[in-house]
Amino acid sequence: MPPDTLGQHGPPVGAEPLGEEEAEDLLRGICFKTGPPRTVGVELEWLIHDREHPEVAVDHDRLRAAADAVRATPPAAALTFEPGGQLELSSQPAGSLMACVDATAADLVSVRDTLGRAGLALAGMGVDPWHPPRRLLREPRYDAMEAALDRSGSDGRAMMCTSASVQVCLDAGEEEPGPLGYGRRWQLGNLLGAVLVAAFANSPFRQGRRTGWQSTRQALWAGLDPARALAPQSRLAPREAWAEHVLATPVMCVRTDDGPWAVPQGLTFRDWIRGGGPRPPVRADLDYHLTTLFPPVRPRGHLELRMIDAQSGADGWLVPLAVTTALFDDPEAAETVYRTVKPLAETAGLSAAPRNPLWTAAARDGLRDPELAVAAVSCFTAALEALPRIGASDHVLGTVAAFHDRYVARGRCPADDFPDPAQAPHGKDLVR
């Protein structure tokens, strides 16, 4: 902990109040750090279920003991547990796709082995198909988050406690224009994202019932909050658009070292800077505010693509990682896929993702949507051609090709294979 920090949550002792112009400069400078694309990372969220009876909720003490056992391993990736007990592995930035794949695969072998000895299993699903939201972590951050999100309905609790994803992290891009430029990559992420939602949709059930969405997880994110889960809605350049969006989004909470965190209503960060909060904000408050924004593509010095459902099977996670990395980091593939997804902007319309017709169709219909199905075929074809150029192994190439043949080429997604939880014997068919 830095020496000027009073405690874990409050503002640093002696820190100067943050000015409006300083905040804008910081946001433009720290969220789109440019350079030749060369690093990749992945954040994998997993539901944890009983290996033999996943339809029976795992009690808190058993999950806590399993978490302690996994932490004792320890994996090379950063390890955290989400409010509902989901496990998240966040890889270290890697210099290549294969370095990321190899390190993450090794961690997963260890984690699965440790959980297996406790009779537990990782389950790759976008939303828990059986259990209602049950928050296990009692911390000021999650107390405040729950209170803030409850104002918009029940989707926030479901997101916090029952959802899981594959989040791909890539460099923001180069300063210069072109297929690897940060402006192009930002636009690409917000259009390609809908194709990724549709292709990897894997959450058609919730609490034992079909929801009508191929990606119920994405539907939950879209209904989360009036502003917090939206992409910037602006015709400004990326840096300016993001800075304006961050300052115009309401503050989720004001952290303190003593007692519950304040949960203001309707207080934007710009309002806070201008004197509307209980105390002046400092740089650490802006940094924290950024972690409470959940757009489909989040710039954090790199681009964090947050729209992909968790995937089933031992190697399911590496397909979205490999496809997305190939489409962003191989110049030829990046140019091809940009031409493919650019016309989707007309379908999206003027509303911000994920609350526009394009993203709604992706979450509701998956690749049953004809426009998204055609785009997905083109994107996967470009990725399969690019993967050897970026050094992908035969195993990675074969795994992506198998997914393409089973799903994308047929206009299907993993949700189309998802068994009805009520019909799965003891639920084991769903822990794939």
Short mmCIF file of C-alpha atoms in Angstrom, two decimals:
data_model
loop_
_atom_site.label_atom_id
_atom_site.label_comp_id
_atom_site.label_asym_id
_atom_site.label_seq_id
_atom_site.Cartn_x
_atom_site.Cartn_y
_atom_site.Cartn_z
CA MET A 1 0.00 0.00 0.00
CA PRO A 2 1.42 3.45 -0.86
CA PRO A 3 2.73 5.31 2.18
CA ASP A 4 0.39 8.26 1.65
CA THR A 5 -2.71 6.07 1.96
CA LEU A 6 -4.70 6.44 5.15
CA GLY A 7 -6.55 3.15 4.74
CA GLN A 8 -7.72 0.67 2.20
CA HIS A 9 -10.62 2.66 0.81
CA GLY A 10 -10.48 6.37 1.67
CA PRO A 11 -8.61 9.09 -0.19
CA PRO A 12 -4.83 9.38 0.25
CA VAL A 13 -3.77 11.68 3.08
CA GLY A 14 -2.84 15.08 1.74
CA ALA A 15 -3.97 14.35 -1.82
CA GLU A 16 -4.99 17.44 -3.74
CA PRO A 17 -8.59 17.75 -4.92
CA LEU A 18 -8.98 16.83 -8.58
CA GLY A 19 -9.80 19.64 -10.97
CA GLU A 20 -12.08 19.28 -13.98
CA GLU A 21 -9.41 20.02 -16.58
CA GLU A 22 -6.95 17.71 -14.83
CA ALA A 23 -9.52 14.90 -14.85
CA GLU A 24 -10.14 15.35 -18.57
CA ASP A 25 -6.42 15.31 -19.30
CA LEU A 26 -5.94 12.17 -17.22
CA LEU A 27 -8.76 10.35 -18.96
CA ARG A 28 -7.48 11.23 -22.42
CA GLY A 29 -3.97 10.16 -21.45
CA ILE A 30 -4.44 6.95 -19.47
CA CYS A 31 -7.30 5.15 -21.20
CA PHE A 32 -5.93 4.93 -24.77
CA LYS A 33 -2.21 4.28 -24.41
CA THR A 34 -0.89 3.66 -27.88
CA GLY A 35 2.00 1.67 -29.30
CA PRO A 36 2.51 -1.26 -31.67
CA PRO A 37 -0.03 -3.96 -30.70
CA ARG A 38 1.98 -6.69 -29.04
CA THR A 39 0.32 -7.77 -25.81
CA VAL A 40 -2.76 -9.84 -25.07
CA GLY A 41 -4.49 -10.98 -21.92
CA VAL A 42 -7.64 -12.82 -20.90
CA GLU A 43 -9.92 -12.72 -17.89
CA LEU A 44 -11.87 -15.93 -17.37
CA GLU A 45 -14.86 -16.03 -15.05
CA TRP A 46 -16.24 -19.41 -14.05
CA LEU A 47 -19.23 -20.62 -12.09
CA ILE A 48 -18.31 -23.22 -9.46
CA HIS A 49 -20.66 -26.17 -9.08
CA ASP A 50 -20.73 -29.48 -7.29
CA ARG A 51 -19.24 -31.97 -9.72
CA GLU A 52 -21.97 -34.59 -9.26
CA HIS A 53 -24.96 -32.41 -8.41
CA PRO A 54 -24.48 -28.95 -9.96
CA GLU A 55 -28.17 -28.18 -9.51
CA VAL A 56 -27.58 -28.08 -5.72
CA ALA A 57 -26.08 -24.79 -4.51
CA VAL A 58 -22.62 -25.10 -2.97
CA ASP A 59 -22.63 -23.77 0.57
CA HIS A 60 -20.50 -20.78 1.53
CA ASP A 61 -18.08 -22.63 3.81
CA ARG A 62 -17.28 -25.16 1.10
CA LEU A 63 -16.67 -22.41 -1.46
CA ARG A 64 -14.47 -20.52 0.99
CA ALA A 65 -12.37 -23.61 1.68
CA ALA A 66 -12.01 -24.24 -2.06
CA ALA A 67 -10.98 -20.64 -2.64
CA ASP A 68 -8.31 -20.92 0.03
CA ALA A 69 -7.02 -24.14 -1.55
CA VAL A 70 -6.80 -22.55 -5.00
CA ARG A 71 -5.02 -19.47 -3.62
CA ALA A 72 -2.46 -21.74 -1.99
CA THR A 73 -1.48 -23.19 -5.38
CA PRO A 74 -0.95 -20.31 -6.49
CA PRO A 75 -1.71 -19.67 -10.19
CA ALA A 76 0.42 -17.31 -12.26
CA ALA A 77 -2.73 -15.36 -13.12
CA ALA A 78 -4.35 -12.98 -10.66
CA LEU A 79 -7.09 -14.83 -8.80
CA THR A 80 -10.26 -13.26 -7.46
CA PHE A 81 -13.70 -14.43 -6.45
CA GLU A 82 -16.82 -12.57 -7.53
CA PRO A 83 -19.76 -11.70 -5.26
CA GLY A 84 -21.67 -14.91 -6.00
CA GLY A 85 -18.61 -17.13 -5.58
CA GLN A 86 -17.57 -17.14 -9.26
CA LEU A 87 -13.85 -17.64 -9.79
CA GLU A 88 -11.94 -15.22 -12.01
CA LEU A 89 -8.48 -15.79 -13.44
CA SER A 90 -6.86 -12.69 -14.93
CA SER A 91 -3.76 -13.54 -16.96
CA GLN A 92 -0.64 -11.46 -16.96
CA PRO A 93 -0.10 -9.45 -20.17
CA ALA A 94 1.56 -11.76 -22.67
CA GLY A 95 3.71 -10.95 -25.68
CA SER A 96 1.78 -13.25 -27.99
CA LEU A 97 -1.41 -15.24 -28.28
CA MET A 98 0.34 -18.53 -27.59
CA ALA A 99 2.15 -17.20 -24.52
CA CYS A 100 -1.25 -16.20 -23.13
CA VAL A 101 -2.87 -19.51 -24.08
CA ASP A 102 -0.07 -21.64 -22.61
CA ALA A 103 0.09 -19.75 -19.30
CA THR A 104 -3.68 -19.74 -18.86
CA ALA A 105 -4.04 -23.42 -19.77
CA ALA A 106 -1.41 -24.36 -17.19
CA ASP A 107 -3.25 -22.37 -14.52
CA LEU A 108 -6.54 -24.04 -15.39
CA VAL A 109 -5.05 -27.52 -15.05
CA SER A 110 -3.97 -26.65 -11.53
CA VAL A 111 -7.24 -24.95 -10.58
CA ARG A 112 -9.38 -27.78 -11.92
CA ASP A 113 -7.26 -30.35 -10.10
CA THR A 114 -7.55 -28.46 -6.80
CA LEU A 115 -11.30 -28.00 -7.10
CA GLY A 116 -11.73 -31.60 -8.22
CA ARG A 117 -10.23 -32.87 -4.96
CA ALA A 118 -13.02 -30.96 -3.21
CA GLY A 119 -15.68 -32.48 -5.46
CA LEU A 120 -16.19 -29.19 -7.32
CA ALA A 121 -15.96 -28.23 -10.99
CA LEU A 122 -15.60 -25.11 -13.10
CA ALA A 123 -18.64 -24.54 -15.29
CA GLY A 124 -18.40 -22.36 -18.41
CA MET A 125 -21.84 -20.78 -18.78
CA GLY A 126 -22.82 -17.15 -19.25
CA VAL A 127 -25.46 -17.37 -16.51
CA ASP A 128 -26.10 -19.97 -13.83
CA PRO A 129 -29.07 -21.97 -15.22
CA TRP A 130 -30.34 -23.12 -11.82
CA HIS A 131 -29.71 -20.79 -8.93
CA PRO A 132 -31.08 -17.35 -8.04
CA PRO A 133 -28.65 -14.58 -7.09
CA ARG A 134 -26.94 -15.25 -3.77
CA ARG A 135 -24.27 -12.79 -2.68
CA LEU A 136 -21.54 -14.45 -0.65
CA LEU A 137 -19.01 -11.60 -0.42
CA ARG A 138 -19.87 -8.95 2.15
CA GLU A 139 -17.59 -6.03 1.45
CA PRO A 140 -18.25 -2.27 1.27
CA ARG A 141 -17.70 -2.27 -2.50
CA TYR A 142 -20.35 -4.92 -3.13
CA ASP A 143 -22.77 -3.49 -0.57
CA ALA A 144 -22.58 -0.16 -2.38
CA MET A 145 -22.78 -1.76 -5.84
CA GLU A 146 -25.86 -3.74 -4.90
CA ALA A 147 -27.58 -0.66 -3.46
CA ALA A 148 -26.79 1.40 -6.55
CA LEU A 149 -27.82 -1.23 -9.08
CA ASP A 150 -31.00 -2.16 -7.20
CA ARG A 151 -32.37 1.26 -8.16
CA SER A 152 -32.71 -0.01 -11.74
CA GLY A 153 -34.22 -3.41 -10.93
CA SER A 154 -33.01 -6.95 -10.30
CA ASP A 155 -30.60 -7.34 -13.23
CA GLY A 156 -27.70 -5.94 -11.22
CA ARG A 157 -27.88 -8.63 -8.56
CA ALA A 158 -28.15 -11.33 -11.21
CA MET A 159 -25.12 -9.94 -13.01
CA MET A 160 -23.08 -9.73 -9.80
CA CYS A 161 -23.88 -13.20 -8.52
CA THR A 162 -24.82 -15.52 -11.40
CA SER A 163 -22.95 -14.43 -14.54
CA ALA A 164 -19.58 -15.40 -16.02
CA SER A 165 -17.64 -14.33 -19.09
CA VAL A 166 -14.52 -14.48 -21.23
CA GLN A 167 -12.97 -11.00 -21.38
CA VAL A 168 -10.24 -10.45 -23.95
CA CYS A 169 -7.71 -7.68 -23.34
CA LEU A 170 -5.76 -6.19 -26.25
CA ASP A 171 -3.55 -3.17 -26.80
CA ALA A 172 -5.38 0.04 -27.62
CA GLY A 173 -3.48 0.25 -30.90
CA GLU A 174 -1.17 2.61 -32.72
CA GLU A 175 -1.40 6.39 -32.78
CA GLU A 176 -1.47 6.50 -36.57
CA PRO A 177 -4.66 5.76 -38.56
CA GLY A 178 -5.11 2.43 -40.32
CA PRO A 179 -6.22 -1.08 -39.37
CA LEU A 180 -4.12 -1.12 -36.20
CA GLY A 181 -4.79 2.47 -35.20
CA TYR A 182 -6.56 3.05 -31.89
CA GLY A 183 -9.50 4.86 -33.52
CA ARG A 184 -10.17 1.96 -35.87
CA ARG A 185 -9.75 -0.64 -33.10
CA TRP A 186 -12.17 1.26 -30.85
CA GLN A 187 -14.81 1.37 -33.59
CA LEU A 188 -14.13 -2.25 -34.51
CA GLY A 189 -14.66 -3.41 -30.94
CA ASN A 190 -18.05 -1.75 -30.64
CA LEU A 191 -19.31 -3.30 -33.91
CA LEU A 192 -17.54 -6.67 -33.84
CA GLY A 193 -18.72 -7.00 -30.25
CA ALA A 194 -22.26 -7.75 -31.39
CA VAL A 195 -20.95 -10.54 -33.65
CA LEU A 196 -19.01 -11.99 -30.71
CA VAL A 197 -22.13 -11.87 -28.51
CA ALA A 198 -24.07 -13.81 -31.15
CA ALA A 199 -21.37 -16.35 -32.01
CA PHE A 200 -20.53 -17.21 -28.38
CA ALA A 201 -23.99 -16.88 -26.80
CA ASN A 202 -24.15 -19.55 -24.10
CA SER A 203 -26.82 -18.64 -21.56
CA PRO A 204 -30.39 -19.40 -22.69
CA PHE A 205 -31.65 -20.48 -19.24
CA ARG A 206 -31.98 -18.82 -15.86
CA GLN A 207 -33.40 -20.33 -12.67
CA GLY A 208 -34.44 -23.45 -14.59
CA ARG A 209 -36.40 -21.64 -17.29
CA ARG A 210 -35.71 -20.61 -20.87
CA THR A 211 -35.47 -16.84 -20.96
CA GLY A 212 -36.02 -16.13 -24.65
CA TRP A 213 -32.44 -14.88 -25.01
CA GLN A 214 -29.53 -16.86 -26.42
CA SER A 215 -27.28 -14.71 -24.25
CA THR A 216 -29.21 -13.98 -21.09
CA ARG A 217 -25.98 -12.62 -19.67
CA GLN A 218 -25.85 -9.89 -22.30
CA ALA A 219 -29.52 -9.11 -21.70
CA LEU A 220 -28.72 -8.62 -18.01
CA TRP A 221 -25.88 -6.23 -18.84
CA ALA A 222 -28.11 -4.24 -21.18
CA GLY A 223 -30.70 -3.82 -18.42
CA LEU A 224 -28.20 -3.05 -15.71
CA ASP A 225 -28.28 0.71 -15.28
CA PRO A 226 -29.41 3.76 -17.28
CA ALA A 227 -25.82 4.77 -18.13
CA ARG A 228 -23.19 2.59 -16.48
CA ALA A 229 -23.19 -0.28 -18.99
CA LEU A 230 -23.39 1.86 -22.14
CA ALA A 231 -20.73 2.66 -24.69
CA PRO A 232 -20.07 6.38 -25.15
CA GLN A 233 -22.78 7.87 -27.35
CA SER A 234 -20.92 10.59 -29.16
CA ARG A 235 -19.51 11.56 -32.52
CA LEU A 236 -16.40 12.87 -30.80
CA ALA A 237 -12.99 11.22 -31.28
CA PRO A 238 -12.44 8.22 -28.96
CA ARG A 239 -10.39 9.98 -26.29
CA GLU A 240 -12.72 12.95 -26.05
CA ALA A 241 -15.83 10.76 -26.19
CA TRP A 242 -14.60 8.52 -23.39
CA ALA A 243 -13.54 11.43 -21.18
CA GLU A 244 -16.96 13.05 -21.57
CA HIS A 245 -18.72 9.73 -20.89
CA VAL A 246 -16.75 9.05 -17.72
CA LEU A 247 -17.40 12.48 -16.26
CA ALA A 248 -21.10 12.41 -17.21
CA THR A 249 -21.78 8.98 -15.65
CA PRO A 250 -23.19 8.97 -12.10
CA VAL A 251 -20.84 8.04 -9.29
CA MET A 252 -21.66 4.59 -7.90
CA CYS A 253 -20.26 5.25 -4.44
CA VAL A 254 -18.04 7.49 -2.36
CA ARG A 255 -15.50 5.41 -0.46
CA THR A 256 -14.69 5.88 3.20
CA ASP A 257 -12.41 4.16 5.70
CA ASP A 258 -15.07 4.02 8.36
CA GLY A 259 -18.62 2.77 7.97
CA PRO A 260 -20.66 2.01 4.85
CA TRP A 261 -19.81 3.80 1.64
CA ALA A 262 -22.13 6.57 0.53
CA VAL A 263 -24.30 5.74 -2.50
CA PRO A 264 -25.34 9.09 -4.01
CA GLN A 265 -28.13 9.28 -6.54
CA GLY A 266 -27.65 11.16 -9.81
CA LEU A 267 -24.27 12.65 -8.83
CA THR A 268 -22.06 12.60 -11.93
CA PHE A 269 -18.31 12.69 -11.51
CA ARG A 270 -18.30 16.16 -13.07
CA ASP A 271 -20.86 17.27 -10.49
CA TRP A 272 -18.64 15.83 -7.77
CA ILE A 273 -15.63 17.80 -9.01
CA ARG A 274 -17.77 20.93 -8.99
CA GLY A 275 -18.58 20.51 -5.31
CA GLY A 276 -21.66 18.30 -5.30
CA GLY A 277 -20.29 15.44 -3.21
CA PRO A 278 -19.64 14.92 0.51
CA ARG A 279 -15.95 15.71 0.03
CA PRO A 280 -13.77 16.79 -2.92
CA PRO A 281 -12.69 13.92 -5.20
CA VAL A 282 -9.01 13.08 -5.69
CA ARG A 283 -7.17 11.12 -8.38
CA ALA A 284 -7.81 7.82 -6.57
CA ASP A 285 -11.56 8.46 -6.76
CA LEU A 286 -11.37 8.90 -10.53
CA ASP A 287 -9.38 5.67 -10.82
CA TYR A 288 -12.02 3.86 -8.78
CA HIS A 289 -14.90 5.42 -10.72
CA LEU A 290 -13.45 3.92 -13.90
CA THR A 291 -13.76 0.43 -12.41
CA THR A 292 -17.50 0.96 -11.90
CA LEU A 293 -18.21 1.61 -15.59
CA PHE A 294 -19.14 -1.49 -17.60
CA PRO A 295 -19.39 -0.68 -21.33
CA PRO A 296 -18.98 -3.58 -23.77
CA VAL A 297 -15.51 -2.28 -24.67
CA ARG A 298 -13.71 -0.57 -21.79
CA PRO A 299 -10.49 1.38 -22.41
CA ARG A 300 -8.11 0.91 -19.50
CA GLY A 301 -4.83 1.75 -21.21
CA HIS A 302 -5.72 -1.29 -23.29
CA LEU A 303 -9.08 -2.40 -24.71
CA GLU A 304 -11.07 -4.79 -22.55
CA LEU A 305 -13.75 -6.64 -24.54
CA ARG A 306 -16.40 -7.63 -22.01
CA MET A 307 -19.28 -9.03 -24.08
CA ILE A 308 -18.50 -12.75 -24.45
CA ASP A 309 -20.33 -15.44 -22.46
CA ALA A 310 -18.22 -17.98 -20.57
CA GLN A 311 -17.66 -21.03 -22.76
CA SER A 312 -18.15 -24.70 -21.98
CA GLY A 313 -15.55 -27.45 -22.21
CA ALA A 314 -11.88 -27.64 -21.32
CA ASP A 315 -10.78 -25.51 -24.29
CA GLY A 316 -13.91 -23.51 -25.04
CA TRP A 317 -12.39 -20.34 -23.58
CA LEU A 318 -9.50 -20.23 -26.03
CA VAL A 319 -11.76 -19.90 -29.09
CA PRO A 320 -12.96 -16.33 -28.38
CA LEU A 321 -9.47 -15.42 -27.20
CA ALA A 322 -7.83 -16.69 -30.40
CA VAL A 323 -10.48 -15.35 -32.79
CA THR A 324 -10.56 -11.87 -31.24
CA THR A 325 -6.77 -11.58 -31.05
CA ALA A 326 -6.38 -12.63 -34.68
CA LEU A 327 -9.02 -10.17 -35.89
CA PHE A 328 -7.50 -7.25 -34.01
CA ASP A 329 -3.76 -7.87 -34.28
CA ASP A 330 -3.26 -9.29 -37.76
CA PRO A 331 -3.37 -6.28 -40.13
CA GLU A 332 -4.90 -8.18 -43.04
CA ALA A 333 -7.60 -9.74 -40.86
CA ALA A 334 -8.27 -6.41 -39.13
CA GLU A 335 -8.90 -4.73 -42.48
CA THR A 336 -11.13 -7.57 -43.68
CA VAL A 337 -13.24 -7.70 -40.54
CA TYR A 338 -13.60 -3.93 -40.40
CA ARG A 339 -15.10 -3.96 -43.90
CA THR A 340 -17.34 -6.82 -42.77
CA VAL A 341 -18.75 -5.17 -39.65
CA LYS A 342 -18.86 -1.54 -40.77
CA PRO A 343 -22.28 -1.98 -42.47
CA LEU A 344 -23.65 -3.23 -39.15
CA ALA A 345 -23.55 0.37 -37.92
CA GLU A 346 -26.69 1.02 -39.96
CA THR A 347 -28.54 -1.74 -38.10
CA ALA A 348 -27.22 -0.48 -34.78
CA GLY A 349 -28.61 2.98 -35.41
CA LEU A 350 -27.91 5.94 -33.17
CA SER A 351 -28.50 4.28 -29.80
CA ALA A 352 -25.45 3.29 -27.79
CA ALA A 353 -24.40 -0.34 -27.45
CA PRO A 354 -25.61 -2.59 -25.97
CA ARG A 355 -29.06 -0.95 -26.10
CA ASN A 356 -29.50 -0.78 -29.83
CA PRO A 357 -31.18 -3.08 -32.38
CA LEU A 358 -27.93 -4.77 -33.43
CA TRP A 359 -26.85 -5.76 -29.93
CA THR A 360 -30.39 -6.71 -28.94
CA ALA A 361 -30.66 -9.06 -31.92
CA ALA A 362 -27.27 -10.59 -31.07
CA ALA A 363 -28.28 -11.34 -27.49
CA ARG A 364 -31.79 -12.49 -28.30
CA ASP A 365 -31.21 -14.51 -31.47
CA GLY A 366 -27.53 -15.38 -31.58
CA LEU A 367 -26.57 -16.54 -35.06
CA ARG A 368 -30.19 -17.16 -35.95
CA ASP A 369 -30.08 -13.52 -37.02
CA PRO A 370 -29.19 -13.67 -40.75
CA GLU A 371 -27.10 -10.49 -40.84
CA LEU A 372 -25.03 -11.53 -37.85
CA ALA A 373 -24.67 -15.08 -39.19
CA VAL A 374 -23.16 -13.81 -42.46
CA ALA A 375 -20.82 -11.48 -40.57
CA ALA A 376 -19.72 -14.27 -38.23
CA VAL A 377 -18.78 -16.56 -41.13
CA SER A 378 -16.65 -13.82 -42.64
CA CYS A 379 -15.01 -13.02 -39.30
CA PHE A 380 -14.18 -16.64 -38.48
CA THR A 381 -12.84 -17.22 -41.99
CA ALA A 382 -10.54 -14.22 -41.60
CA ALA A 383 -9.46 -15.42 -38.15
CA LEU A 384 -8.68 -18.94 -39.36
CA GLU A 385 -6.52 -17.51 -42.12
CA ALA A 386 -4.75 -15.14 -39.71
CA LEU A 387 -4.06 -17.52 -36.83
CA PRO A 388 -1.06 -19.24 -38.49
CA ARG A 389 0.37 -15.80 -39.28
CA ILE A 390 0.32 -14.80 -35.59
CA GLY A 391 1.90 -18.09 -34.48
CA ALA A 392 -1.13 -20.08 -33.31
CA SER A 393 -0.48 -23.76 -32.61
CA ASP A 394 -2.15 -26.58 -34.50
CA HIS A 395 -4.24 -27.26 -31.39
CA VAL A 396 -5.56 -23.70 -31.23
CA LEU A 397 -6.21 -23.65 -34.98
CA GLY A 398 -8.02 -26.99 -34.80
CA THR A 399 -10.13 -25.92 -31.82
CA VAL A 400 -11.24 -22.74 -33.59
CA ALA A 401 -11.94 -24.68 -36.81
CA ALA A 402 -14.05 -27.21 -34.90
CA PHE A 403 -16.10 -24.41 -33.31
CA HIS A 404 -16.57 -22.83 -36.73
CA ASP A 405 -17.76 -26.08 -38.27
CA ARG A 406 -20.06 -27.00 -35.38
CA TYR A 407 -21.64 -23.60 -34.86
CA VAL A 408 -20.75 -20.66 -37.08
CA ALA A 409 -20.94 -22.42 -40.46
CA ARG A 410 -24.39 -23.70 -39.50
CA GLY A 411 -25.75 -20.42 -38.13
CA ARG A 412 -25.72 -21.80 -34.60
CA CYS A 413 -24.14 -20.85 -31.25
CA PRO A 414 -23.42 -22.81 -28.04
CA ALA A 415 -26.82 -21.84 -26.63
CA ASP A 416 -28.40 -24.05 -29.32
CA ASP A 417 -26.76 -27.10 -27.70
CA PHE A 418 -27.63 -26.10 -24.14
CA PRO A 419 -29.67 -28.86 -22.46
CA ASP A 420 -32.85 -27.95 -20.62
CA PRO A 421 -31.83 -27.87 -16.93
CA ALA A 422 -35.07 -29.60 -16.00
CA GLN A 423 -34.25 -32.51 -18.34
CA ALA A 424 -30.54 -32.92 -17.55
CA PRO A 425 -30.03 -35.92 -15.24
CA HIS A 426 -28.81 -34.46 -11.94
CA GLY A 427 -27.60 -31.48 -13.95
CA LYS A 428 -24.35 -33.14 -14.93
CA ASP A 429 -25.01 -32.74 -18.64
CA LEU A 430 -24.73 -28.98 -18.23
CA VAL A 431 -21.27 -28.98 -16.65
CA ARG A 432 -19.55 -29.57 -19.99
#
